[in-house]
Amino acid sequence: MARQTIGHNVHVKCATISRTRLPQPIDLLQALRYDYLRRLQLFLGLPFLCATSVEHPDSRAVTAMITQEEEKAILARAYVPEHSIELMTRISGGEPFLFEDYLCCKTQSGVIVVGYPLEHEFELDRFERALGRIIKAFQPINLSLIAPQAPMSFQAAFVERNTDSYYSLDLPAAVPTGTLGRMVRKAKETGTVEQATLLKEANRELAREFVERVAPAPRIRELLFRMWDYVGRAKDSLVLNAWSRDRKLAAFFVVDLAPKNFATYVIGCHSKTNYLPGASDLLVSEMIRISDNLGKRFIHLGIGVNAGIRLFKEKWGGIPTRPYELCELVLRKPSFWDAVVGGIGRS
């Protein structure tokens, strides 16, 4: 067992995450054998990262698939939302694996790298070296990285780069007073909160209304509709619905409760058609109550996004706690074989 310090001064004891170290050196014949078998697996529709996969000769410390014990250890060490394995895999459709100290997902055309290390403080040089080894090992077309800081040595491959901060709220949280307190009390008088484990047609209708009205960025829109792949399939997903007196859905939040020490506000939206004053505040109040009762140390409120969203999070006591960078990289053009395999995967 290892004692680990994570965000918000939380100390936890958890099992050491095992890794498979691959033998060196590797000759050309072994590399060719790897490439042939990898392509054969993809052609036959077999998972690339599985216990029977042939490991890439240049990989270092790769754990193919993640055992239940390893998942438990990761969730105990987790300090950012992307450390929640089911949240990541259900949204991305990828296969989770550990590369050295980083949680990653292998998708059809690339790799997602969570650059917040599980066992040590973030060091840019160390992350840069690991990223280089990941690229060498998997030869992805696309690479998505989420990290405190992006290595600028890969800047030429950037097609998108977003810089922000994670916001979080320490628990127990202060009881809202003043205008905010009155808003929550009024919303409780005119509406009700329902806890659910499924998203229903009313949620979909509200999501469509929200997208048409707000026109969020494509990434936010995609995340919102990916919730139907996540909620109900991940055992620690939760939906909070705010209903008006006439049983109209006024707002809903999706919350992830999997990490040991925190809950995550994943996404939410509210209605102007079925307007309930204070509906979103009512849901925040309920999210705090549930998280506190479960013994969570804090709530991840997501990134700032824009001034309006930052203001909403700050009025509830949320503060920026960690730097956040999201970068999308295109590392190479798809080959003819990639196009064939991609077509098979989509058919």
mmCIF file of C-alpha atoms in Angstrom:
data_model
loop_
_atom_site.group_PDB
_atom_site.id
_atom_site.type_symbol
_atom_site.label_atom_id
_atom_site.label_comp_id
_atom_site.label_asym_id
_atom_site.label_seq_id
_atom_site.Cartn_x
_atom_site.Cartn_y
_atom_site.Cartn_z
ATOM 1 C CA MET A 1 0.000 0.000 0.000
ATOM 2 C CA ALA A 2 1.242 3.473 -0.830
ATOM 3 C CA ARG A 3 0.360 6.761 0.847
ATOM 4 C CA GLN A 4 -0.462 9.397 -1.725
ATOM 5 C CA THR A 5 -1.055 13.143 -1.492
ATOM 6 C CA ILE A 6 -3.570 14.439 -4.004
ATOM 7 C CA GLY A 7 -5.430 17.679 -4.609
ATOM 8 C CA HIS A 8 -7.159 19.569 -1.774
ATOM 9 C CA ASN A 9 -4.665 18.174 0.785
ATOM 10 C CA VAL A 10 -6.308 14.756 0.772
ATOM 11 C CA HIS A 11 -4.149 11.829 1.864
ATOM 12 C CA VAL A 12 -5.249 8.353 0.868
ATOM 13 C CA LYS A 13 -3.857 4.869 1.127
ATOM 14 C CA CYS A 14 -4.290 2.730 -1.944
ATOM 15 C CA ALA A 15 -2.849 -0.267 -3.686
ATOM 16 C CA THR A 16 0.111 0.239 -5.966
ATOM 17 C CA ILE A 17 -0.914 0.230 -9.624
ATOM 18 C CA SER A 18 0.929 -2.549 -11.397
ATOM 19 C CA ARG A 19 2.541 -2.110 -14.796
ATOM 20 C CA THR A 20 3.991 -4.465 -17.353
ATOM 21 C CA ARG A 21 7.515 -3.524 -18.395
ATOM 22 C CA LEU A 22 8.436 -4.822 -21.793
ATOM 23 C CA PRO A 23 11.785 -6.391 -22.670
ATOM 24 C CA GLN A 24 14.467 -4.475 -24.568
ATOM 25 C CA PRO A 25 16.138 -4.352 -27.022
ATOM 26 C CA ILE A 26 13.786 -5.159 -29.911
ATOM 27 C CA ASP A 27 14.836 -6.181 -33.429
ATOM 28 C CA LEU A 28 13.266 -5.296 -36.767
ATOM 29 C CA LEU A 29 11.605 -8.701 -37.172
ATOM 30 C CA GLN A 30 9.722 -8.282 -33.887
ATOM 31 C CA ALA A 31 8.592 -4.793 -34.904
ATOM 32 C CA LEU A 32 7.270 -6.086 -38.234
ATOM 33 C CA ARG A 33 5.504 -8.963 -36.466
ATOM 34 C CA TYR A 34 3.840 -6.476 -34.129
ATOM 35 C CA ASP A 35 2.637 -4.299 -37.007
ATOM 36 C CA TYR A 36 1.237 -7.277 -38.933
ATOM 37 C CA LEU A 37 -0.679 -8.636 -35.935
ATOM 38 C CA ARG A 38 -1.972 -5.195 -34.977
ATOM 39 C CA ARG A 39 -3.437 -4.700 -38.453
ATOM 40 C CA LEU A 40 -4.884 -8.217 -38.444
ATOM 41 C CA GLN A 41 -6.591 -7.555 -35.088
ATOM 42 C CA LEU A 42 -8.084 -4.315 -36.382
ATOM 43 C CA PHE A 43 -9.254 -5.949 -39.620
ATOM 44 C CA LEU A 44 -10.999 -8.717 -37.687
ATOM 45 C CA GLY A 45 -12.593 -6.176 -35.354
ATOM 46 C CA LEU A 46 -10.763 -7.412 -32.261
ATOM 47 C CA PRO A 47 -9.948 -4.986 -29.424
ATOM 48 C CA PHE A 48 -6.464 -3.594 -29.852
ATOM 49 C CA LEU A 49 -5.711 -3.275 -26.155
ATOM 50 C CA CYS A 50 -6.505 -6.644 -24.650
ATOM 51 C CA ALA A 51 -4.672 -9.269 -22.675
ATOM 52 C CA THR A 52 -3.808 -11.226 -25.822
ATOM 53 C CA SER A 53 -2.549 -8.229 -27.792
ATOM 54 C CA VAL A 54 1.037 -8.215 -28.982
ATOM 55 C CA GLU A 55 2.686 -5.285 -27.241
ATOM 56 C CA HIS A 56 4.441 -2.624 -29.254
ATOM 57 C CA PRO A 57 8.221 -3.027 -29.123
ATOM 58 C CA ASP A 58 8.777 0.597 -28.123
ATOM 59 C CA SER A 59 6.157 0.710 -25.330
ATOM 60 C CA ARG A 60 7.206 1.427 -21.770
ATOM 61 C CA ALA A 61 5.215 0.463 -18.694
ATOM 62 C CA VAL A 62 1.934 -0.170 -20.496
ATOM 63 C CA THR A 63 -0.863 -1.934 -18.645
ATOM 64 C CA ALA A 64 -3.255 -3.234 -21.288
ATOM 65 C CA MET A 65 -6.771 -3.006 -19.928
ATOM 66 C CA ILE A 66 -7.306 -2.039 -16.320
ATOM 67 C CA THR A 67 -8.163 -4.542 -13.618
ATOM 68 C CA GLN A 68 -10.806 -3.899 -10.970
ATOM 69 C CA GLU A 69 -8.091 -3.456 -8.344
ATOM 70 C CA GLU A 70 -6.249 -0.959 -10.515
ATOM 71 C CA GLU A 71 -9.464 0.940 -11.194
ATOM 72 C CA LYS A 72 -10.120 1.139 -7.465
ATOM 73 C CA ALA A 73 -6.595 2.460 -6.877
ATOM 74 C CA ILE A 74 -6.957 5.024 -9.662
ATOM 75 C CA LEU A 75 -10.283 6.272 -8.271
ATOM 76 C CA ALA A 76 -8.704 6.580 -4.823
ATOM 77 C CA ARG A 77 -5.901 8.702 -6.270
ATOM 78 C CA ALA A 78 -8.116 10.649 -8.684
ATOM 79 C CA TYR A 79 -8.065 14.429 -8.462
ATOM 80 C CA VAL A 80 -9.433 15.533 -11.862
ATOM 81 C CA PRO A 81 -12.675 14.403 -13.559
ATOM 82 C CA GLU A 82 -10.756 12.670 -16.365
ATOM 83 C CA HIS A 83 -9.351 10.164 -13.851
ATOM 84 C CA SER A 84 -12.852 8.662 -13.652
ATOM 85 C CA ILE A 85 -12.457 5.652 -15.934
ATOM 86 C CA GLU A 86 -16.087 4.973 -16.816
ATOM 87 C CA LEU A 87 -16.740 8.643 -17.448
ATOM 88 C CA MET A 88 -13.798 8.767 -19.863
ATOM 89 C CA THR A 89 -14.495 5.509 -21.666
ATOM 90 C CA ARG A 90 -18.268 5.909 -22.014
ATOM 91 C CA ILE A 91 -17.869 9.381 -23.490
ATOM 92 C CA SER A 92 -14.889 8.623 -25.741
ATOM 93 C CA GLY A 93 -15.799 5.050 -26.680
ATOM 94 C CA GLY A 94 -12.158 4.201 -26.007
ATOM 95 C CA GLU A 95 -10.284 1.437 -24.219
ATOM 96 C CA PRO A 96 -8.546 2.553 -20.997
ATOM 97 C CA PHE A 97 -4.920 1.783 -20.238
ATOM 98 C CA LEU A 98 -2.078 3.038 -18.083
ATOM 99 C CA PHE A 99 1.102 4.339 -19.644
ATOM 100 C CA GLU A 100 3.652 4.876 -16.895
ATOM 101 C CA ASP A 101 1.837 7.262 -14.534
ATOM 102 C CA TYR A 102 -0.845 8.490 -16.928
ATOM 103 C CA LEU A 103 -4.363 7.275 -17.596
ATOM 104 C CA CYS A 104 -5.050 7.039 -21.337
ATOM 105 C CA CYS A 105 -7.752 5.842 -23.724
ATOM 106 C CA LYS A 106 -7.152 4.185 -27.078
ATOM 107 C CA THR A 107 -9.823 5.187 -29.590
ATOM 108 C CA GLN A 108 -10.384 4.111 -33.180
ATOM 109 C CA SER A 109 -8.129 6.788 -34.660
ATOM 110 C CA GLY A 110 -6.022 7.970 -31.788
ATOM 111 C CA VAL A 111 -5.145 8.217 -28.132
ATOM 112 C CA ILE A 112 -6.460 10.405 -25.315
ATOM 113 C CA VAL A 113 -3.819 11.202 -22.688
ATOM 114 C CA VAL A 114 -4.734 12.515 -19.240
ATOM 115 C CA GLY A 115 -1.570 14.380 -18.333
ATOM 116 C CA TYR A 116 -2.338 14.697 -14.619
ATOM 117 C CA PRO A 117 -0.024 12.050 -13.114
ATOM 118 C CA LEU A 118 -1.477 9.630 -10.597
ATOM 119 C CA GLU A 119 1.602 9.173 -8.413
ATOM 120 C CA HIS A 120 3.810 12.254 -8.674
ATOM 121 C CA GLU A 121 3.662 16.007 -9.154
ATOM 122 C CA PHE A 122 3.345 17.222 -12.717
ATOM 123 C CA GLU A 123 6.685 17.935 -14.394
ATOM 124 C CA LEU A 124 6.552 19.275 -17.934
ATOM 125 C CA ASP A 125 9.786 17.599 -19.081
ATOM 126 C CA ARG A 126 8.686 14.240 -17.691
ATOM 127 C CA PHE A 127 5.291 14.517 -19.349
ATOM 128 C CA GLU A 128 6.885 15.560 -22.637
ATOM 129 C CA ARG A 129 9.074 12.444 -22.644
ATOM 130 C CA ALA A 130 6.111 10.188 -21.823
ATOM 131 C CA LEU A 131 4.065 11.780 -24.588
ATOM 132 C CA GLY A 132 6.838 11.106 -27.072
ATOM 133 C CA ARG A 133 6.918 7.450 -26.050
ATOM 134 C CA ILE A 134 3.131 7.167 -26.348
ATOM 135 C CA ILE A 135 3.249 8.569 -29.878
ATOM 136 C CA LYS A 136 6.089 6.219 -30.809
ATOM 137 C CA ALA A 137 4.288 3.231 -29.308
ATOM 138 C CA PHE A 138 0.839 3.714 -30.813
ATOM 139 C CA GLN A 139 1.486 5.744 -33.976
ATOM 140 C CA PRO A 140 -1.897 7.513 -33.611
ATOM 141 C CA ILE A 141 -3.430 9.667 -36.308
ATOM 142 C CA ASN A 142 -4.911 11.967 -33.667
ATOM 143 C CA LEU A 143 -3.912 12.637 -30.090
ATOM 144 C CA SER A 144 -5.943 14.492 -27.471
ATOM 145 C CA LEU A 145 -4.162 15.649 -24.355
ATOM 146 C CA ILE A 146 -5.531 17.171 -21.189
ATOM 147 C CA ALA A 147 -2.824 18.464 -18.874
ATOM 148 C CA PRO A 148 -1.788 21.335 -16.599
ATOM 149 C CA GLN A 149 0.521 22.480 -19.393
ATOM 150 C CA ALA A 150 1.024 21.344 -22.979
ATOM 151 C CA PRO A 151 4.572 20.664 -24.217
ATOM 152 C CA MET A 152 5.294 23.244 -26.886
ATOM 153 C CA SER A 153 7.641 20.863 -28.688
ATOM 154 C CA PHE A 154 4.453 19.370 -30.196
ATOM 155 C CA GLN A 155 3.028 22.766 -31.177
ATOM 156 C CA ALA A 156 3.395 22.138 -34.909
ATOM 157 C CA ALA A 157 0.813 19.329 -34.629
ATOM 158 C CA PHE A 158 -1.757 21.403 -32.680
ATOM 159 C CA VAL A 159 -5.069 21.920 -34.463
ATOM 160 C CA GLU A 160 -6.862 23.113 -31.328
ATOM 161 C CA ARG A 161 -5.679 24.447 -27.987
ATOM 162 C CA ASN A 162 -7.860 25.619 -25.090
ATOM 163 C CA THR A 163 -6.521 27.033 -21.841
ATOM 164 C CA ASP A 164 -8.700 27.307 -18.735
ATOM 165 C CA SER A 165 -8.834 26.366 -15.045
ATOM 166 C CA TYR A 166 -10.652 23.664 -13.122
ATOM 167 C CA TYR A 167 -13.109 25.054 -10.580
ATOM 168 C CA SER A 168 -13.921 23.199 -7.395
ATOM 169 C CA LEU A 169 -15.926 23.645 -4.225
ATOM 170 C CA ASP A 170 -14.628 22.338 -0.914
ATOM 171 C CA LEU A 171 -17.006 20.437 1.342
ATOM 172 C CA PRO A 172 -18.726 20.951 3.663
ATOM 173 C CA ALA A 173 -19.928 24.066 1.859
ATOM 174 C CA ALA A 174 -21.419 27.093 3.555
ATOM 175 C CA VAL A 175 -25.209 27.295 3.604
ATOM 176 C CA PRO A 176 -26.245 29.866 0.980
ATOM 177 C CA THR A 177 -27.444 33.158 2.411
ATOM 178 C CA GLY A 178 -28.709 36.456 1.056
ATOM 179 C CA THR A 179 -30.015 36.545 -2.505
ATOM 180 C CA LEU A 180 -28.697 33.049 -3.287
ATOM 181 C CA GLY A 181 -30.330 31.564 -0.195
ATOM 182 C CA ARG A 182 -33.662 33.186 -1.046
ATOM 183 C CA MET A 183 -33.427 31.887 -4.623
ATOM 184 C CA VAL A 184 -32.890 28.306 -3.425
ATOM 185 C CA ARG A 185 -35.744 28.513 -0.902
ATOM 186 C CA LYS A 186 -38.125 29.887 -3.530
ATOM 187 C CA ALA A 187 -37.135 27.177 -6.012
ATOM 188 C CA LYS A 188 -37.829 24.531 -3.353
ATOM 189 C CA GLU A 189 -41.311 25.973 -2.857
ATOM 190 C CA THR A 190 -42.187 25.941 -6.561
ATOM 191 C CA GLY A 191 -40.241 22.918 -7.808
ATOM 192 C CA THR A 192 -38.963 19.492 -6.828
ATOM 193 C CA VAL A 193 -35.701 17.623 -7.367
ATOM 194 C CA GLU A 194 -35.642 14.040 -8.596
ATOM 195 C CA GLN A 195 -32.634 11.722 -8.477
ATOM 196 C CA ALA A 196 -32.528 9.407 -11.499
ATOM 197 C CA THR A 197 -30.223 6.864 -13.076
ATOM 198 C CA LEU A 198 -31.558 7.229 -16.625
ATOM 199 C CA LEU A 199 -31.998 10.065 -19.085
ATOM 200 C CA LYS A 200 -35.500 10.064 -20.531
ATOM 201 C CA GLU A 201 -37.263 11.740 -23.446
ATOM 202 C CA ALA A 202 -37.916 14.868 -21.372
ATOM 203 C CA ASN A 203 -34.151 15.227 -20.885
ATOM 204 C CA ARG A 204 -33.559 14.846 -24.617
ATOM 205 C CA GLU A 205 -36.197 17.461 -25.450
ATOM 206 C CA LEU A 206 -34.625 19.877 -22.974
ATOM 207 C CA ALA A 207 -31.147 19.192 -24.368
ATOM 208 C CA ARG A 208 -32.389 19.959 -27.895
ATOM 209 C CA GLU A 209 -34.064 23.167 -26.716
ATOM 210 C CA PHE A 210 -30.875 24.216 -24.919
ATOM 211 C CA VAL A 211 -28.666 23.567 -27.969
ATOM 212 C CA GLU A 212 -31.009 25.452 -30.316
ATOM 213 C CA ARG A 213 -31.228 28.409 -27.950
ATOM 214 C CA VAL A 214 -27.622 28.697 -26.756
ATOM 215 C CA ALA A 215 -25.709 27.266 -29.751
ATOM 216 C CA PRO A 216 -22.858 25.951 -27.564
ATOM 217 C CA ALA A 217 -19.446 25.091 -28.965
ATOM 218 C CA PRO A 218 -19.381 21.778 -30.880
ATOM 219 C CA ARG A 219 -17.385 20.126 -28.090
ATOM 220 C CA ILE A 220 -20.018 21.057 -25.476
ATOM 221 C CA ARG A 221 -22.856 19.940 -27.732
ATOM 222 C CA GLU A 222 -21.172 16.593 -28.335
ATOM 223 C CA LEU A 223 -20.513 16.120 -24.612
ATOM 224 C CA LEU A 224 -24.160 16.834 -23.815
ATOM 225 C CA PHE A 225 -25.518 14.211 -26.204
ATOM 226 C CA ARG A 226 -22.812 11.728 -25.182
ATOM 227 C CA MET A 227 -24.511 11.621 -21.782
ATOM 228 C CA TRP A 228 -26.931 9.049 -23.226
ATOM 229 C CA ASP A 229 -23.918 6.731 -23.638
ATOM 230 C CA TYR A 230 -22.765 7.409 -20.076
ATOM 231 C CA VAL A 231 -25.805 7.669 -17.811
ATOM 232 C CA GLY A 232 -27.358 4.319 -16.982
ATOM 233 C CA ARG A 233 -24.302 2.410 -18.185
ATOM 234 C CA ALA A 234 -21.855 3.746 -15.628
ATOM 235 C CA LYS A 235 -22.846 2.570 -12.172
ATOM 236 C CA ASP A 236 -21.820 5.821 -10.451
ATOM 237 C CA SER A 237 -23.614 8.211 -12.799
ATOM 238 C CA LEU A 238 -26.469 10.284 -11.420
ATOM 239 C CA VAL A 239 -29.047 12.608 -12.964
ATOM 240 C CA LEU A 240 -30.625 15.421 -10.972
ATOM 241 C CA ASN A 241 -33.871 16.683 -12.503
ATOM 242 C CA ALA A 242 -35.635 19.899 -11.475
ATOM 243 C CA TRP A 243 -39.381 19.666 -12.121
ATOM 244 C CA SER A 244 -41.907 22.491 -11.962
ATOM 245 C CA ARG A 245 -45.241 22.132 -10.192
ATOM 246 C CA ASP A 246 -46.941 21.188 -13.460
ATOM 247 C CA ARG A 247 -44.370 18.395 -13.992
ATOM 248 C CA LYS A 248 -42.361 20.146 -16.679
ATOM 249 C CA LEU A 249 -38.619 19.518 -16.724
ATOM 250 C CA ALA A 250 -36.942 22.852 -15.987
ATOM 251 C CA ALA A 251 -33.291 21.763 -15.679
ATOM 252 C CA PHE A 252 -31.075 18.749 -15.222
ATOM 253 C CA PHE A 253 -27.504 17.996 -14.142
ATOM 254 C CA VAL A 254 -25.379 14.924 -14.797
ATOM 255 C CA VAL A 255 -23.081 14.064 -11.885
ATOM 256 C CA ASP A 256 -20.268 11.517 -11.594
ATOM 257 C CA LEU A 257 -19.782 9.970 -8.148
ATOM 258 C CA ALA A 258 -17.098 7.384 -8.978
ATOM 259 C CA PRO A 259 -13.921 9.034 -7.573
ATOM 260 C CA LYS A 260 -13.415 8.352 -3.893
ATOM 261 C CA ASN A 261 -12.802 11.913 -2.756
ATOM 262 C CA PHE A 262 -14.959 14.073 -4.982
ATOM 263 C CA ALA A 263 -18.073 14.335 -7.102
ATOM 264 C CA THR A 264 -18.017 15.871 -10.570
ATOM 265 C CA TYR A 265 -20.581 18.136 -12.143
ATOM 266 C CA VAL A 266 -20.277 16.799 -15.695
ATOM 267 C CA ILE A 267 -22.789 18.930 -17.596
ATOM 268 C CA GLY A 268 -26.229 20.427 -17.257
ATOM 269 C CA CYS A 269 -28.793 22.593 -18.990
ATOM 270 C CA HIS A 270 -31.912 24.574 -18.179
ATOM 271 C CA SER A 271 -35.089 25.466 -20.023
ATOM 272 C CA LYS A 272 -36.555 28.825 -20.943
ATOM 273 C CA THR A 273 -39.740 27.174 -22.228
ATOM 274 C CA ASN A 274 -40.389 25.414 -18.905
ATOM 275 C CA TYR A 275 -38.780 28.151 -16.846
ATOM 276 C CA LEU A 276 -38.403 27.654 -13.103
ATOM 277 C CA PRO A 277 -36.609 30.523 -11.331
ATOM 278 C CA GLY A 278 -33.568 29.210 -9.459
ATOM 279 C CA ALA A 279 -33.753 25.723 -10.998
ATOM 280 C CA SER A 280 -29.987 25.461 -11.521
ATOM 281 C CA ASP A 281 -29.292 26.771 -8.016
ATOM 282 C CA LEU A 282 -31.710 24.192 -6.629
ATOM 283 C CA LEU A 283 -29.743 21.441 -8.391
ATOM 284 C CA VAL A 284 -26.405 22.753 -7.102
ATOM 285 C CA SER A 285 -27.831 22.719 -3.571
ATOM 286 C CA GLU A 286 -28.938 19.090 -4.010
ATOM 287 C CA MET A 287 -25.588 18.097 -5.537
ATOM 288 C CA ILE A 288 -23.810 19.548 -2.499
ATOM 289 C CA ARG A 289 -26.126 17.712 -0.098
ATOM 290 C CA ILE A 290 -25.630 14.346 -1.831
ATOM 291 C CA SER A 291 -21.853 14.745 -2.127
ATOM 292 C CA ASP A 292 -21.547 15.756 1.514
ATOM 293 C CA ASN A 293 -23.625 12.763 2.649
ATOM 294 C CA LEU A 294 -21.353 10.438 0.632
ATOM 295 C CA GLY A 295 -18.276 11.767 2.412
ATOM 296 C CA LYS A 296 -16.808 13.557 -0.602
ATOM 297 C CA ARG A 297 -14.124 16.126 0.169
ATOM 298 C CA PHE A 298 -14.976 18.473 -2.688
ATOM 299 C CA ILE A 299 -16.996 18.889 -5.880
ATOM 300 C CA HIS A 300 -15.363 19.379 -9.250
ATOM 301 C CA LEU A 301 -17.386 22.047 -11.019
ATOM 302 C CA GLY A 302 -15.616 21.668 -14.354
ATOM 303 C CA ILE A 303 -13.720 24.382 -16.193
ATOM 304 C CA GLY A 304 -14.576 28.070 -16.350
ATOM 305 C CA VAL A 305 -15.645 28.098 -20.043
ATOM 306 C CA ASN A 306 -16.849 31.715 -20.110
ATOM 307 C CA ALA A 307 -17.534 34.691 -17.856
ATOM 308 C CA GLY A 308 -21.180 33.774 -17.205
ATOM 309 C CA ILE A 309 -20.400 30.197 -16.193
ATOM 310 C CA ARG A 310 -17.452 31.317 -14.052
ATOM 311 C CA LEU A 311 -19.701 33.793 -12.250
ATOM 312 C CA PHE A 312 -22.277 31.079 -11.528
ATOM 313 C CA LYS A 313 -19.617 28.769 -10.071
ATOM 314 C CA GLU A 314 -18.013 31.547 -8.039
ATOM 315 C CA LYS A 315 -21.302 32.627 -6.446
ATOM 316 C CA TRP A 316 -21.503 29.116 -4.973
ATOM 317 C CA GLY A 317 -17.958 29.354 -3.614
ATOM 318 C CA GLY A 318 -16.182 27.637 -6.485
ATOM 319 C CA ILE A 319 -12.587 28.701 -7.010
ATOM 320 C CA PRO A 320 -10.001 27.936 -9.717
ATOM 321 C CA THR A 321 -7.789 25.180 -8.321
ATOM 322 C CA ARG A 322 -5.768 23.696 -11.191
ATOM 323 C CA PRO A 323 -4.569 24.853 -14.604
ATOM 324 C CA TYR A 324 -6.160 23.070 -17.545
ATOM 325 C CA GLU A 325 -5.088 22.748 -21.151
ATOM 326 C CA LEU A 326 -6.845 20.739 -23.827
ATOM 327 C CA CYS A 327 -4.956 20.200 -27.066
ATOM 328 C CA GLU A 328 -5.944 18.288 -30.176
ATOM 329 C CA LEU A 329 -3.045 17.094 -32.309
ATOM 330 C CA VAL A 330 -3.024 15.636 -35.802
ATOM 331 C CA LEU A 331 0.186 13.643 -36.056
ATOM 332 C CA ARG A 332 -0.097 12.090 -39.491
ATOM 333 C CA LYS A 333 -2.432 11.728 -42.439
ATOM 334 C CA PRO A 334 -4.587 8.587 -42.459
ATOM 335 C CA SER A 335 -3.137 5.898 -44.699
ATOM 336 C CA PHE A 336 -5.153 3.813 -47.151
ATOM 337 C CA TRP A 337 -5.152 1.030 -44.540
ATOM 338 C CA ASP A 338 -6.458 3.416 -41.865
ATOM 339 C CA ALA A 339 -9.309 4.399 -44.187
ATOM 340 C CA VAL A 340 -10.184 0.750 -44.874
ATOM 341 C CA VAL A 341 -10.120 -0.174 -41.173
ATOM 342 C CA GLY A 342 -12.083 2.952 -40.262
ATOM 343 C CA GLY A 343 -14.733 2.049 -42.831
ATOM 344 C CA ILE A 344 -15.001 -1.469 -41.425
ATOM 345 C CA GLY A 345 -15.307 -0.101 -37.893
ATOM 346 C CA ARG A 346 -18.157 2.219 -38.913
ATOM 347 C CA SER A 347 -20.074 -0.311 -41.011
#
